[in-house]
Every structure is written in structure tokens, then in C-alpha cells.
Coordinates of C-alpha atoms in Angstrom, one line a residue:
M1 CA -35.5 16.4 -34.4
K2 CA -34.3 14.0 -31.8
K3 CA -31.6 12.8 -34.4
I4 CA -30.6 16.7 -34.9
T5 CA -30.2 17.3 -31.0
F6 CA -28.1 14.2 -30.7
Y7 CA -25.7 15.0 -33.6
F8 CA -25.6 18.7 -32.5
L9 CA -24.6 17.5 -29.0
L10 CA -22.2 14.9 -30.3
F11 CA -20.6 17.9 -32.5
V12 CA -20.2 20.2 -29.5
L13 CA -18.8 17.7 -27.3
S14 CA -16.3 16.9 -30.1
F15 CA -15.3 20.5 -30.3
N16 CA -15.0 20.7 -26.6
L17 CA -13.0 17.6 -26.0
S18 CA -10.6 18.4 -29.2
A19 CA -8.5 20.3 -26.9
Q20 CA -9.0 18.3 -23.4
E21 CA -6.1 17.1 -21.6
I22 CA -6.0 13.5 -21.0
S23 CA -5.4 13.0 -17.1
I24 CA -4.6 9.3 -16.6
I25 CA -2.3 8.6 -13.6
P26 CA -0.2 6.7 -14.0
Q27 CA 1.0 7.7 -17.3
P28 CA 0.2 5.0 -19.8
F29 CA 3.3 3.8 -22.0
A30 CA 1.8 5.1 -25.2
L31 CA -1.2 7.4 -25.7
I32 CA -2.5 8.9 -29.1
Q33 CA -5.5 11.3 -28.9
H34 CA -7.7 11.4 -31.9
A35 CA -8.8 15.0 -31.8
E36 CA -10.6 15.0 -35.1
Q37 CA -13.0 12.2 -34.2
S38 CA -16.0 12.2 -32.1
P39 CA -16.4 11.3 -28.1
Y40 CA -18.0 7.8 -27.2
L41 CA -21.1 8.5 -25.3
I42 CA -21.5 6.3 -22.5
N43 CA -25.4 5.9 -21.2
E44 CA -27.8 3.5 -19.8
K45 CA -28.0 1.7 -23.0
S46 CA -24.4 0.9 -23.4
K47 CA -23.1 -2.7 -23.0
I48 CA -19.9 -4.6 -21.8
T49 CA -19.2 -7.7 -23.8
I50 CA -16.5 -10.1 -22.5
N51 CA -14.9 -13.3 -23.9
S52 CA -14.2 -15.0 -20.6
N53 CA -15.6 -15.2 -17.1
L54 CA -12.4 -14.2 -15.6
L55 CA -13.2 -10.7 -16.8
K56 CA -16.3 -10.5 -14.3
P57 CA -14.4 -8.7 -11.5
S58 CA -13.4 -6.0 -14.1
V59 CA -16.9 -5.5 -15.1
N60 CA -18.0 -5.5 -11.7
F61 CA -15.6 -2.9 -10.4
L62 CA -16.6 -0.6 -13.5
N63 CA -20.4 -1.0 -12.7
D64 CA -19.9 -0.4 -9.2
Y65 CA -18.1 2.8 -10.0
L66 CA -20.9 3.8 -12.6
Q67 CA -23.6 3.0 -10.1
K68 CA -22.0 5.0 -7.0
Y69 CA -21.2 8.1 -9.1
F70 CA -23.6 8.1 -12.1
Q71 CA -26.4 5.8 -10.8
F72 CA -26.7 3.5 -13.5
Q73 CA -25.0 0.1 -14.6
L74 CA -24.1 -1.7 -17.8
K75 CA -25.6 -4.9 -19.0
T76 CA -23.0 -7.7 -19.7
A77 CA -23.1 -9.8 -23.0
Y78 CA -20.8 -12.5 -24.3
V79 CA -21.0 -11.4 -28.0
S80 CA -18.7 -8.6 -29.2
E81 CA -20.8 -5.7 -30.8
K82 CA -19.7 -2.9 -32.7
A83 CA -21.9 -0.1 -31.7
N84 CA -22.2 1.4 -28.2
T85 CA -20.2 -1.0 -26.3
I86 CA -17.2 -1.6 -24.2
N87 CA -15.6 -4.6 -25.6
L88 CA -13.3 -6.6 -23.0
I89 CA -11.1 -9.2 -24.9
L90 CA -9.0 -11.6 -23.2
D91 CA -5.7 -12.5 -25.5
S92 CA -2.8 -14.4 -23.9
T93 CA -0.7 -14.1 -26.9
L94 CA -0.7 -10.3 -26.6
A95 CA 2.8 -9.1 -26.1
N96 CA 4.9 -10.9 -23.6
K97 CA 4.7 -8.6 -20.4
K98 CA 2.2 -9.2 -17.5
G99 CA -0.3 -6.5 -17.1
T100 CA -0.2 -5.6 -20.9
Y101 CA -3.2 -4.1 -22.6
K102 CA -4.4 -2.2 -25.6
M103 CA -7.2 0.1 -25.8
E104 CA -9.1 1.9 -28.9
I105 CA -11.8 4.4 -28.3
D106 CA -14.0 6.1 -31.0
F107 CA -17.5 7.3 -31.2
K108 CA -18.9 3.5 -31.5
G109 CA -17.5 2.5 -28.3
I110 CA -14.3 1.2 -26.4
S111 CA -12.4 -1.9 -27.3
V112 CA -10.0 -3.4 -24.8
T113 CA -7.4 -6.4 -25.2
G114 CA -5.6 -7.4 -22.5
K115 CA -2.8 -10.4 -22.1
D116 CA -4.3 -11.5 -18.8
P117 CA -7.4 -10.5 -16.5
E118 CA -5.1 -8.2 -14.5
A119 CA -4.5 -6.3 -17.6
I120 CA -8.1 -6.1 -18.5
F121 CA -8.5 -4.6 -14.7
Y122 CA -5.9 -1.9 -15.3
A123 CA -7.6 -1.0 -18.5
I124 CA -10.8 -0.2 -16.6
Q125 CA -8.7 2.1 -14.0
S126 CA -7.8 3.9 -17.2
I127 CA -11.3 4.2 -18.4
I128 CA -12.5 5.3 -15.0
Q129 CA -9.9 8.2 -15.1
L130 CA -11.6 9.1 -18.7
L131 CA -14.8 9.6 -16.9
P132 CA -16.2 13.2 -16.0
T133 CA -15.8 14.3 -12.6
K134 CA -19.4 15.4 -12.1
K135 CA -22.6 14.1 -12.8
G136 CA -23.9 14.8 -16.5
V137 CA -23.3 13.5 -20.0
I138 CA -20.3 11.0 -20.0
A139 CA -18.3 11.6 -23.0
I140 CA -14.9 9.6 -23.4
P141 CA -12.5 11.3 -25.9
P142 CA -11.2 9.3 -28.9
L143 CA -7.8 7.8 -28.5
S144 CA -5.6 4.8 -28.5
I145 CA -3.3 3.4 -25.7
T146 CA -0.9 0.7 -25.2
D147 CA 0.2 0.4 -21.8
Y148 CA 2.1 -2.1 -19.3
P149 CA 3.8 -1.7 -15.8
R150 CA 7.5 -0.9 -15.5
F151 CA 7.9 -2.9 -12.1
E152 CA 6.3 -6.1 -11.1
Y153 CA 5.9 -5.1 -7.5
R154 CA 4.0 -2.2 -6.9
G155 CA 3.2 -1.9 -3.2
M156 CA 1.6 0.0 -0.6
H157 CA 1.8 -0.3 3.3
L158 CA -0.6 0.4 6.0
D159 CA 0.4 0.3 9.7
V160 CA -2.7 -0.9 11.8
S161 CA -0.9 -1.5 14.9
R162 CA -0.5 2.0 16.1
H163 CA -4.0 3.0 15.2
F164 CA -6.6 0.6 14.1
F165 CA -8.6 0.9 11.0
D166 CA -11.9 -1.2 10.7
V167 CA -12.5 -3.6 7.6
A168 CA -14.7 -1.3 5.7
F169 CA -11.8 1.4 5.6
V170 CA -9.4 -1.2 4.7
K171 CA -11.3 -2.2 1.8
K172 CA -11.7 1.3 0.7
Y173 CA -7.8 1.6 1.1
I174 CA -7.4 -1.3 -1.2
D175 CA -9.6 0.4 -3.8
Y176 CA -7.4 3.3 -3.7
L177 CA -4.4 1.0 -4.5
A178 CA -6.6 -0.5 -7.4
L179 CA -7.4 2.6 -8.9
H180 CA -3.7 3.4 -9.2
K181 CA -2.8 0.0 -10.7
M182 CA -0.9 -1.0 -7.4
N183 CA -1.0 -4.9 -6.9
Y184 CA 0.7 -5.5 -3.3
F185 CA -0.9 -4.5 0.1
H186 CA 1.7 -4.8 3.0
W187 CA -0.6 -5.2 6.0
H188 CA 1.4 -4.5 9.3
L189 CA -0.6 -6.5 11.7
T190 CA 1.4 -6.5 14.8
D191 CA 3.9 -4.3 16.8
D192 CA 4.3 -3.0 20.1
H193 CA 1.3 -0.9 20.3
G194 CA -1.3 -3.7 19.3
W195 CA -1.6 -7.3 17.9
R196 CA -4.5 -7.0 15.5
I197 CA -5.0 -10.5 14.1
E198 CA -6.8 -13.3 15.7
I199 CA -4.8 -16.3 16.4
K200 CA -7.0 -19.1 17.6
K201 CA -4.3 -21.0 19.4
Y202 CA -3.4 -18.2 21.5
P203 CA -6.3 -16.2 22.4
K204 CA -4.6 -13.7 24.7
L205 CA -2.9 -12.0 21.7
T206 CA -6.1 -10.3 21.0
S207 CA -7.8 -10.6 24.3
V208 CA -4.5 -8.7 25.8
G209 CA -2.3 -7.7 23.1
A210 CA -4.9 -5.8 21.1
W211 CA -5.4 -3.1 23.5
R212 CA -3.4 -0.5 25.2
N213 CA -4.0 1.6 28.3
G214 CA -3.4 4.9 26.6
S215 CA -1.7 6.8 23.8
I216 CA 0.8 9.5 23.7
I217 CA -0.2 13.0 23.2
G218 CA 1.5 15.0 20.5
L219 CA 4.8 14.5 18.9
W220 CA 7.3 12.1 20.1
P221 CA 9.6 12.5 22.2
G222 CA 7.8 15.9 23.0
K223 CA 10.3 18.3 22.0
G224 CA 9.7 20.7 19.1
N225 CA 6.1 21.5 19.8
E226 CA 6.3 24.8 21.1
G227 CA 4.3 27.4 19.3
I228 CA 3.3 25.0 16.4
K229 CA -0.1 25.9 15.2
Y230 CA -2.1 23.0 13.4
Q231 CA -5.3 22.5 11.6
V232 CA -6.8 19.8 13.5
L233 CA -8.5 17.0 11.7
P234 CA -11.2 14.8 13.1
N235 CA -10.5 13.0 16.4
E236 CA -6.9 14.7 16.4
V237 CA -5.5 16.0 19.5
K238 CA -4.3 19.7 19.3
I239 CA -1.1 20.1 21.0
T240 CA 0.1 23.0 22.8
P241 CA 3.6 24.2 24.5
K242 CA 2.7 22.3 27.8
D243 CA 2.8 18.9 25.7
A244 CA 6.5 19.2 25.2
V245 CA 6.9 16.4 27.6
I246 CA 5.8 12.9 27.0
K247 CA 2.3 12.1 28.3
T248 CA -0.6 9.9 27.3
D249 CA -4.1 10.2 27.5
G250 CA -5.1 7.3 29.6
I251 CA -7.9 6.2 27.4
K252 CA -8.2 2.4 26.5
Y253 CA -7.5 1.8 23.0
G254 CA -7.5 -1.3 20.4
G255 CA -9.2 -3.6 18.2
Y256 CA -8.4 -6.4 16.0
Y257 CA -9.4 -8.5 12.7
T258 CA -11.0 -11.9 13.6
Q259 CA -9.9 -14.7 10.8
E260 CA -13.1 -14.4 9.0
E261 CA -12.5 -10.6 8.5
I262 CA -9.2 -11.4 7.4
K263 CA -10.4 -13.8 4.9
E264 CA -12.8 -11.2 3.9
V265 CA -10.4 -8.7 3.1
I266 CA -8.1 -11.1 1.2
A267 CA -11.0 -11.9 -1.3
Y268 CA -11.9 -8.4 -1.6
A269 CA -8.2 -7.5 -2.7
A270 CA -8.0 -10.6 -5.0
K271 CA -10.8 -9.3 -7.0
R272 CA -9.0 -6.2 -7.5
Y273 CA -5.8 -8.3 -8.5
I274 CA -3.9 -7.2 -5.2
T275 CA -2.2 -9.5 -3.3
V276 CA -2.1 -9.1 0.4
I277 CA 1.3 -9.5 2.5
P278 CA 0.9 -10.0 6.4
E279 CA 3.6 -9.0 8.5
I280 CA 4.3 -10.6 11.8
E281 CA 6.9 -8.6 13.5
M282 CA 9.8 -10.5 15.1
P283 CA 12.1 -10.6 16.8
A284 CA 11.5 -7.1 18.0
H285 CA 8.5 -4.8 18.2
S286 CA 6.7 -7.6 20.0
M287 CA 5.7 -5.8 23.3
A288 CA 1.8 -6.4 22.5
A289 CA 2.7 -10.3 22.2
L290 CA 4.9 -10.3 25.3
A291 CA 2.1 -8.4 27.2
A292 CA -0.1 -11.5 26.5
Y293 CA 2.6 -14.1 27.0
P294 CA 5.4 -12.9 29.0
E295 CA 7.1 -16.3 29.0
F296 CA 8.4 -15.6 25.7
G297 CA 10.5 -12.5 26.5
T298 CA 14.1 -12.4 27.8
E299 CA 12.5 -11.4 31.1
P300 CA 9.8 -13.9 31.7
N301 CA 9.0 -12.6 35.1
K302 CA 8.4 -9.3 33.8
K303 CA 5.2 -7.5 33.6
Y304 CA 5.1 -6.4 30.1
E305 CA 2.6 -4.0 29.0
V306 CA 1.4 -3.0 25.4
A307 CA 3.2 0.2 24.4
Q308 CA 1.5 3.5 24.8
T309 CA 4.3 5.7 23.1
W310 CA 6.4 5.6 19.9
G311 CA 10.1 5.2 19.4
M312 CA 10.9 2.7 22.1
M313 CA 14.0 1.1 20.8
N314 CA 16.6 0.7 23.5
K315 CA 14.4 1.9 26.1
Y316 CA 11.7 -0.9 26.5
N317 CA 12.3 -4.6 26.1
N318 CA 10.5 -5.5 23.2
V319 CA 12.5 -8.6 22.0
F320 CA 11.6 -12.3 21.9
A321 CA 13.8 -14.7 23.9
P322 CA 15.4 -17.2 21.2
T323 CA 14.2 -20.3 23.1
E324 CA 12.6 -23.4 21.8
K325 CA 9.4 -22.5 23.4
T326 CA 9.6 -19.1 21.6
F327 CA 10.1 -20.8 18.2
K328 CA 7.4 -23.1 18.7
F329 CA 5.0 -19.9 19.6
L330 CA 6.2 -18.2 16.4
E331 CA 5.7 -21.4 14.4
D332 CA 2.4 -21.8 15.7
V333 CA 1.4 -18.3 15.1
L334 CA 2.8 -18.5 11.4
T335 CA 1.3 -21.5 10.7
E336 CA -2.4 -20.0 11.3
V337 CA -1.3 -16.9 9.4
M338 CA 0.0 -18.9 6.2
G339 CA -3.3 -20.9 6.3
L340 CA -5.3 -17.6 6.0
F341 CA -3.1 -15.7 3.5
P342 CA -2.7 -17.3 0.0
S343 CA 0.3 -14.8 -0.7
Q344 CA 3.6 -16.5 -1.5
Y345 CA 5.2 -13.9 0.7
I346 CA 5.0 -13.4 4.5
H347 CA 6.9 -10.4 6.2
I348 CA 8.5 -11.1 9.3
G349 CA 9.8 -7.9 10.1
G350 CA 13.2 -8.2 11.4
D351 CA 14.1 -4.5 12.2
E352 CA 15.1 -2.4 15.2
A353 CA 16.1 -5.4 17.3
S354 CA 17.9 -3.9 20.1
K355 CA 20.8 -6.2 21.2
I356 CA 21.1 -4.8 24.6
W357 CA 18.3 -7.2 25.9
W358 CA 19.9 -10.5 24.5
K359 CA 23.4 -9.2 25.9
N360 CA 21.8 -8.5 29.2
S361 CA 19.9 -12.0 29.3
P362 CA 22.0 -14.8 30.9
S363 CA 19.9 -17.3 29.5
T364 CA 20.3 -15.9 25.9
Q365 CA 23.8 -15.6 26.4
Q366 CA 24.1 -19.3 27.2
M367 CA 22.1 -20.1 24.2
M368 CA 24.5 -18.3 21.8
K369 CA 27.4 -20.1 23.5
A370 CA 25.9 -23.5 23.0
N371 CA 25.0 -22.7 19.3
N372 CA 28.5 -20.9 18.6
L373 CA 27.3 -17.6 18.0
K374 CA 29.9 -14.9 18.3
D375 CA 27.6 -11.9 18.9
E376 CA 24.1 -10.6 18.9
S377 CA 24.2 -9.9 15.2
A378 CA 25.0 -13.7 14.6
L379 CA 22.0 -14.3 16.9
Q380 CA 19.8 -12.0 14.8
S381 CA 20.8 -13.9 11.7
Y382 CA 20.3 -17.4 13.6
F383 CA 16.8 -16.2 14.6
I384 CA 15.8 -15.1 10.8
H385 CA 17.5 -18.1 9.4
R386 CA 15.3 -20.4 11.5
I387 CA 12.2 -18.7 10.8
E388 CA 12.8 -18.7 7.0
K389 CA 13.5 -22.3 7.0
F390 CA 10.2 -22.9 8.6
V391 CA 8.1 -20.7 6.3
N392 CA 10.3 -22.2 3.2
S393 CA 8.9 -25.8 4.5
H394 CA 5.4 -24.5 3.8
G395 CA 6.2 -23.3 0.3
K396 CA 6.5 -19.6 1.3
T397 CA 9.0 -16.7 1.1
I398 CA 10.0 -14.3 3.8
I399 CA 10.2 -10.6 3.4
G400 CA 12.1 -8.5 6.0
W401 CA 13.2 -5.2 6.5
D402 CA 17.1 -4.6 5.6
E403 CA 18.4 -5.5 9.1
I404 CA 17.9 -9.1 8.1
L405 CA 21.2 -8.5 6.5
D406 CA 22.9 -8.1 9.9
G407 CA 24.8 -11.3 10.5
G408 CA 24.3 -12.7 7.2
L409 CA 21.5 -12.6 4.7
A410 CA 18.8 -15.7 4.9
P411 CA 19.2 -17.3 1.7
N412 CA 16.0 -17.1 0.1
A413 CA 14.6 -14.0 1.7
V414 CA 13.4 -10.5 -0.1
V415 CA 15.1 -7.6 1.2
M416 CA 12.8 -4.6 1.8
S417 CA 15.2 -1.5 2.1
W418 CA 14.1 1.1 4.3
R419 CA 17.5 2.6 5.7
G420 CA 18.3 4.1 2.6
E421 CA 19.2 1.8 -0.4
K422 CA 22.4 0.4 0.9
G423 CA 20.6 -2.8 2.0
G424 CA 18.9 -3.3 -1.2
I425 CA 22.0 -2.7 -3.2
A426 CA 23.9 -5.3 -1.2
A427 CA 21.0 -8.1 -1.6
A428 CA 20.7 -7.2 -5.4
K429 CA 24.6 -7.9 -5.8
V430 CA 24.3 -11.3 -4.3
R431 CA 21.1 -12.0 -6.8
Q432 CA 18.2 -11.7 -4.0
K433 CA 15.0 -10.0 -4.8
V434 CA 14.8 -6.4 -3.4
I435 CA 11.8 -4.0 -2.9
M436 CA 13.0 -0.4 -2.5
T437 CA 11.2 1.7 0.2
P438 CA 13.8 4.0 1.6
E439 CA 12.5 6.2 4.5
E440 CA 13.5 9.5 3.1
K441 CA 11.9 9.1 -0.1
L442 CA 8.7 6.8 0.3
Y443 CA 7.4 7.1 4.0
L444 CA 4.2 9.0 3.4
N445 CA 3.4 9.5 7.0
H446 CA 6.2 12.3 6.8
K447 CA 5.3 15.9 6.2
Q448 CA 4.0 17.1 3.0
F449 CA 4.8 20.6 3.3
M450 CA 7.5 22.3 5.6
K451 CA 4.9 24.2 7.5
E452 CA 2.5 21.1 7.9
D453 CA -1.3 21.9 8.6
S454 CA -1.7 18.7 10.7
L455 CA 0.3 16.8 13.3
A456 CA 2.7 14.4 11.5
A457 CA 6.2 13.0 11.8
S458 CA 8.9 15.6 12.0
R459 CA 10.5 14.6 8.5
F460 CA 9.6 16.4 5.2
L461 CA 8.5 14.4 2.1
P462 CA 7.2 16.7 -0.6
L463 CA 5.1 15.2 -3.5
E464 CA 8.0 16.0 -6.0
T465 CA 10.6 13.9 -4.1
V466 CA 8.4 10.8 -4.3
Y467 CA 7.9 11.5 -7.9
N468 CA 11.4 11.7 -8.7
Y469 CA 12.6 8.9 -6.8
E470 CA 14.4 6.3 -9.0
P471 CA 14.1 2.7 -7.4
I472 CA 17.2 1.2 -9.6
P473 CA 20.4 2.5 -7.9
T474 CA 23.1 3.8 -10.4
E475 CA 25.6 1.4 -8.4
L476 CA 24.2 -1.8 -9.8
R477 CA 24.8 -3.3 -13.2
A478 CA 22.1 -4.4 -15.6
D479 CA 22.3 -7.9 -14.6
E480 CA 22.2 -6.8 -10.8
A481 CA 19.3 -4.4 -11.4
Q482 CA 17.0 -6.9 -12.6
Y483 CA 16.7 -8.2 -8.8
I484 CA 15.1 -4.9 -8.1
W485 CA 11.4 -6.1 -8.0
G486 CA 9.9 -2.9 -7.3
A487 CA 9.2 -0.3 -4.6
Q488 CA 6.7 0.5 -1.9
G489 CA 5.2 3.3 0.0
N490 CA 4.9 3.2 3.7
L491 CA 2.4 4.7 6.0
W492 CA 3.2 4.5 9.7
S493 CA 0.1 5.5 11.8
E494 CA 1.7 7.1 14.9
Y495 CA 0.1 10.3 14.2
I496 CA -2.7 9.0 12.0
A497 CA -5.7 8.3 14.3
N498 CA -8.6 8.2 11.8
S499 CA -9.4 7.4 7.9
A500 CA -9.7 11.0 7.0
K501 CA -5.9 11.5 8.1
V502 CA -4.9 8.4 6.2
E503 CA -6.4 9.9 3.0
Y504 CA -4.7 13.2 3.9
M505 CA -1.3 11.7 4.0
L506 CA -1.8 9.2 0.9
F507 CA -3.3 11.7 -1.6
P508 CA -1.8 12.7 -3.7
R509 CA 1.6 11.2 -3.0
L510 CA 0.1 8.0 -4.0
D511 CA -0.4 9.3 -7.6
A512 CA 3.2 9.9 -7.6
L513 CA 4.4 6.5 -6.3
S514 CA 1.9 4.8 -8.8
E515 CA 3.7 6.6 -11.7
L516 CA 7.3 6.0 -10.6
L517 CA 6.2 2.3 -10.5
W518 CA 4.2 2.0 -13.6
S519 CA 5.0 4.3 -16.2
A520 CA 8.1 4.1 -18.5
K521 CA 11.1 6.1 -17.1
S522 CA 11.4 8.1 -20.2
N523 CA 7.6 8.9 -20.0
K524 CA 8.0 10.8 -16.5
S525 CA 7.6 14.6 -16.4
Y526 CA 6.8 16.3 -13.2
P527 CA 5.3 19.4 -15.0
D528 CA 3.3 17.3 -17.1
F529 CA 2.2 15.0 -13.8
L530 CA 1.1 18.3 -12.1
K531 CA -1.4 19.1 -15.2
R532 CA -2.8 15.6 -14.9
L533 CA -3.2 15.6 -11.3
K534 CA -5.6 18.7 -11.3
M535 CA -8.1 16.5 -12.9
Q536 CA -7.2 13.7 -10.6
L537 CA -8.3 16.0 -7.5
K538 CA -11.5 16.7 -8.9
R539 CA -12.2 13.0 -9.0
Y540 CA -11.2 12.9 -5.5
D541 CA -13.7 15.7 -4.8
L542 CA -16.4 13.5 -6.5
M543 CA -15.2 10.6 -4.5
G544 CA -15.2 12.4 -1.1
I545 CA -11.6 11.7 -0.6
T546 CA -9.6 13.9 2.0
Y547 CA -6.5 15.7 0.6
S548 CA -4.6 18.9 1.0
K549 CA -6.1 21.7 -0.9
R550 CA -2.8 23.2 -1.3
Y551 CA -2.2 21.4 -4.2
L552 CA -5.1 23.3 -6.1
E553 CA -3.3 26.6 -5.3
N554 CA -0.2 25.6 -7.4

């Protein structure tokens, strides 16, 4: 009787799955569904087999997901089995592209072969997206997948200076990236509004620089607020017409990560094959550092304060003075940072350095004359070159925003092109690595809808624009295009004060970003993506992720 019931259930599930849409995001390179076959049923008696201990992070990630949402885990074995098993096989001879995996699913189980441990982990993310979005029978449709990433660099950024997010949420953020097969997390740790990383040699960076005496209310610069109605998310300030001028709330705000917490996050990300790239801003966006150590500014007798409002270029002096003691300070800071982060890459900012503060500084002008620097752009280049030389001496490579091109590109730097694509094109033409992250295409802090239902930056970035972005500019020849390393989404936190708002701005545009970075250009289809997104949004409901319900209305 039990056998009859089982086979009847299998028949019913097979019938129901025969027309089921497979909703994996990002879209695999090749996927064939075997509609005529029966599904694989995962249960408490299923096993996972591996042929290398290097695959344990993938096993743990899947088991953690099953435990959290289905209340069971699978036992692990080292001998491949033919029935009711997920077989994970590491095979370095597979293809020649990092991240390549092949998957076969039939009623007996799942077989995954990956070129490297990362590839197996990416396959696990695909398996997770084949699981149901509510509790019950776990039936996996039979199919074949061959998959690998289009771009080597698939990045996402988080600004923790303007608003601080604790370690628990940063880990959750990393899990979101992992689910979408992203492999770089750009951690924006310092800015005018707060210094967020413990530096033992300079304790005032966190005792002073990690805290500000208030935060701006409403939009900066305050115009354009009148009459706008917002649905207010938790802990968000509702703006009114009277907020059309700049004012702050007067509430002390801040936080920072200890070095032990930094290590904890790095280790957590490594188990998900995500490299954490720290950003230490220079020569500008440095008011938090100068509030702690004013002697490194162009006005050493000035009382600097950690910034309380946004958009301060040209209005507030936030640049380091290019003195020997400043360079010693920055080298000390970078030494501790490089000692913490295994990443080959250290982001040093380099953006929005207003030249007026150097121009108005007699000591800076004297330094420029002594070094035969013709103007402040040449000084910007001198500053970046000097920092790059130091970082290179420690076996690391710098990444900088495209302003590092001003006055001459640092010879080994990676350019992160945010002011459109011009900087990235220029760098690729001289054979230097480029990460595309143009503001108008990939800044996820911009509004998702023209009539936004939450306070956000005043620009418009709909889901379709993110999805249809192409990181390789047509201006580049094939031999130049190979220097486009990949692309990155950025999430600046001026108007993102809590984790629910982070999720709201991230999803589902992260899905679009992941597909433009992972999937073959020829496989992309926005209408098909929207179909698959429906299932993904149900998964977000299961996971308790905040996103706009407007996407369910389309």
C-alpha cells in the first residue's frame, strides 16, 4: 500500500512539474528540462556525497538552508551512491573556465561536477533555487545544466559610513550575494560621516571618528521635498514641506567594527567564495579621520567634525594634506588593513577631491613647487601614485574610482568607472583592468520607481535599466574589451538607515545585476527574466526579505 501511495505521489508530482517553469537567477548558460521524467524527491533519508573536503563549505551552505526553511539536514558521505543522493564531484579537468559546473537531475538524485570548489558552490545556489518556496514535499524537476560565469568580477558594494550595519546584517548581506553567484563584496568602511574600522595604532579614528553629533533630516540639499508623500519604513524619518531646508536631528550616531569582527566577516565570506575588498577613502572624503587627527588636514588648527549632512564637496574641507606625516599616517593605517584582509585588492577611493583646499593651503602649494607639480590635478596623481607604490610593495593592488585618472593613471591600478564609462574606456585602452559601475546604470540607492514609496536619492533607476546594461562599451576593440574585468552595483546609504531599507533597495535589482554579470549575453531576455523573477520573489517571502510588492503587480 505504501509503495502504491509513493508511486502515485511520484506520478502526480511528475505531471505537475512537466509544465513547471525553471526559475534560476542568474540564467544558466545551458539548461534542458526533461519533462517526461519523474522528479527527484529530497527527504531526511537523502544523502550528500563528496570526493574532497574542499566541498564542505558547499555542503554546509545547503544544509543550513534546508535546516532553516525545511527543518532537516542531509548526512554527508565520501562514497558516491546511485540512489537518493546529491553527488558533488570536484574535477579540475572540467572545461577551462573558473566556476564551470555541470548538473544532472533525475528521479534517483542529483549529480554535480565542478571544475573547482567555487563551481560546486555555484551549483548549490542553483539547487536552492529549484527547491519549493513553501514547506512540503521537496520535488526537484529533472534537468541538465551546463553553466559558468561571463565575467570574472561580479561585485556588490555597501556603504557603512553614512549608516552603520552590524556584523549580523553584513553576514546576511553576504549570503544574499552568494545566492546570486556574486564573488566580490566592496566594503566602504570610511568616509566623511564615520570611520568604521578599528585601527589599533590610531584609536581616535573610532573613539572620535566613528561618531557624529546628528544626521540630516530629509533629502539633501532639501529642495524638492514639498508635497511628496512617502510610505515610511522602520526607523525612517517622514519628511514634510517644512523640511525643505537642511537640518539635522541632533542625535549622536555611529558604530565601528573591531578587528576581530572584521576577521569574522572575512572568514564568513570566504566560505561563500566571496572576496571582501576594503575601501579606505583618500585623499578626500576624510572628515571623520580629520575630526580624530586634525594635524593631517590642510588646516591643522581647525576643529574638524564628523559630517552630519551629505553632498559636501567644495563646501567642507575634507582632504588630507599631502605631507610626510600624512603619508606616514596613511601607510600605518593601510598596513593594519592589509594585515586583516587577504584580498589582493585594496580600494583607496580617490574620488571627489576638491582642489580648492589644496589651492588655498600655503604649505600644500609649497610642497607642489618643491616637487615640480604644475597643478592640483598633478598633485592628485602624485598622491595616488605614492599610495599605490606603498601598497604594491606589500604585494597588493589598488582599486580607485575613475578620478585616479586625473593627472595620469597609476601604472598598476584597477579603475572603477562611476562617472559614466569614459574613465573605464580610457583605462581599458591602455591595458589596465576596469570595473564598470556607472552611476546612472548601477547605483542601487537610486529610486526604483518614478513615484517612489520611500525616501531615496532623487534619481531613477528601474529594474529594466539595470538588467539591460552592457558592461563592455562598443568603443572598445576586442583586444581592449578583455580588460573589462566585470561590473559592480553600489549601494550608498545616505537614505538607508536600517536593514529593511537595504533589502528594499537591493531586491530585485540584485537579481538583474547578477544576470548581466553571470549569464551569456545571448541568453538574456528581460521578459523571460520577469517570468523567473515571480518565483524568486516567492523565495524572498520565504526568507523574510523586504522588497517592493509592486513587482508582483506586473
